XYZ file of C-alpha atoms in Angstrom:
155
model
C -10.950 -75.948 30.825
C -12.629 -79.141 31.863
C -14.703 -81.263 29.484
C -17.895 -80.653 31.515
C -17.407 -76.894 31.191
C -16.893 -77.176 27.410
C -20.050 -79.286 27.067
C -21.966 -76.699 29.085
C -20.746 -73.878 26.848
C -21.579 -75.835 23.676
C -25.030 -76.678 25.057
C -25.670 -73.017 25.918
C -24.546 -71.919 22.448
C -26.885 -74.456 20.796
C -29.821 -73.161 22.841
C -28.915 -69.572 21.955
C -28.712 -70.294 18.213
C -31.949 -72.299 18.332
C -33.710 -69.398 20.060
C -32.343 -66.935 17.482
C -33.444 -69.225 14.619
C -36.966 -69.564 16.030
C -37.252 -65.816 16.589
C -35.992 -65.140 13.060
C -38.544 -67.531 11.591
C -41.356 -65.897 13.538
C -40.368 -62.416 12.383
C -39.926 -63.398 8.746
C -43.231 -65.281 8.666
C -45.133 -62.045 9.143
C -44.344 -61.195 5.505
C -45.432 -64.576 4.128
C -49.047 -63.403 4.092
C -49.009 -59.677 3.388
C -52.173 -57.966 4.543
C -53.078 -60.847 6.846
C -52.978 -58.466 9.828
C -56.560 -57.676 8.845
C -57.653 -60.998 10.365
C -57.289 -59.204 13.735
C -59.802 -56.481 12.810
C -63.282 -57.031 14.284
C -62.604 -60.744 14.249
C -66.076 -61.922 15.421
C -67.709 -60.068 12.518
C -65.461 -61.568 9.837
C -67.506 -63.703 7.431
C -64.890 -64.883 4.922
C -61.143 -64.897 4.445
C -59.175 -65.802 1.345
C -55.402 -65.483 1.459
C -53.606 -66.757 -1.632
C -49.896 -65.999 -1.825
C -47.070 -67.446 -3.851
C -43.474 -66.575 -4.628
C -44.365 -63.986 -7.313
C -47.418 -62.332 -5.815
C -50.689 -62.892 -4.118
C -53.948 -61.594 -2.768
C -55.687 -61.159 0.538
C -59.449 -60.712 0.524
C -61.455 -60.506 3.723
C -65.152 -59.718 4.212
C -66.936 -58.453 7.325
C -70.558 -57.870 8.161
C -70.617 -55.443 11.080
C -73.205 -55.455 13.817
C -72.503 -51.747 14.118
C -71.357 -49.192 11.565
C -67.843 -49.690 10.194
C -66.323 -46.234 9.885
C -63.704 -44.986 7.474
C -61.711 -43.565 10.392
C -61.671 -46.909 12.191
C -60.435 -48.692 9.049
C -57.779 -46.067 8.265
C -56.501 -46.075 11.849
C -56.183 -49.890 11.932
C -54.441 -49.967 8.544
C -51.928 -47.293 9.538
C -51.209 -49.005 12.871
C -50.190 -52.035 10.791
C -47.926 -50.286 8.285
C -50.279 -49.347 5.465
C -50.340 -45.657 4.507
C -53.681 -44.031 3.727
C -53.594 -42.192 0.388
C -55.683 -39.037 0.823
C -55.316 -37.664 -2.681
C -54.234 -40.455 -5.007
C -51.779 -39.446 -7.719
C -51.558 -40.595 -11.331
C -50.848 -44.168 -10.161
C -54.524 -44.452 -9.277
C -55.589 -45.630 -12.734
C -53.513 -48.798 -12.337
C -54.870 -49.214 -8.796
C -58.399 -48.996 -10.204
C -57.491 -51.653 -12.794
C -56.529 -53.947 -9.917
C -59.901 -53.365 -8.254
C -61.959 -53.650 -11.439
C -60.289 -56.895 -12.452
C -61.517 -58.429 -9.208
C -64.828 -56.656 -8.535
C -65.946 -55.004 -11.775
C -67.034 -51.354 -11.766
C -66.909 -49.847 -8.298
C -69.679 -47.270 -8.561
C -71.437 -46.016 -5.436
C -68.887 -47.583 -3.114
C -66.726 -45.892 -0.504
C -63.193 -46.954 -1.430
C -60.171 -46.147 0.710
C -56.783 -46.508 -0.994
C -53.664 -47.611 0.864
C -49.995 -47.802 0.004
C -48.410 -51.033 1.215
C -44.711 -51.824 1.317
C -45.086 -54.195 -1.649
C -45.409 -53.488 -5.371
C -47.987 -54.622 -7.871
C -46.426 -54.857 -11.326
C -47.849 -55.241 -14.826
C -44.773 -55.908 -16.950
C -46.728 -55.962 -20.237
C -47.926 -52.382 -19.750
C -44.854 -51.220 -17.814
C -46.939 -50.247 -14.785
C -46.278 -50.530 -11.078
C -47.867 -49.200 -7.916
C -47.666 -49.503 -4.176
C -51.274 -48.309 -3.913
C -52.531 -51.879 -3.854
C -54.466 -52.151 -0.596
C -58.152 -51.297 -0.646
C -60.953 -50.964 1.884
C -64.408 -51.032 0.352
C -67.232 -50.052 2.680
C -70.693 -50.983 1.411
C -74.277 -51.585 2.453
C -74.949 -48.587 4.687
C -71.496 -48.866 6.300
C -72.133 -52.328 7.753
C -70.060 -54.363 5.289
C -66.346 -54.129 4.631
C -64.117 -55.782 2.053
C -60.347 -55.571 2.329
C -58.486 -56.449 -0.844
C -54.709 -56.484 -1.222
C -53.017 -57.532 -4.457
C -49.228 -57.597 -4.674
C -46.635 -58.904 -7.115
C -47.431 -59.870 -10.704
C -50.686 -58.477 -12.090
């Protein structure tokens, strides 16, 4: 094999590995900000976004003020298209899920709350609790305001 051919093969291999590395980084970065897919939901109506993630947990909180009614079905469909599972009849893990919500928002009376199971855990080691029901959609103000809250990792 001639030297020019070897250089061409090495150059092609470098490009291949670089492309694989870039693709791998792009795929893995989607998990750096869990729940951030919500930034693609009714983007023009989004009024605030707070994404705070670290190595041991984090939160995503996004607020919308809709020009038209924000429906439960629309929210559930978008969540499920992005890997969250709607919990129709929450099980006994709901009390810990409600603790997550109440710590952030206080009592959630007279609010339409949709519960979602994400692929991440929320853990309270002191109480020995854990749940995957840690994604919430809160529809308020005559169905024109929406808050998405996702808390994962250490509680």
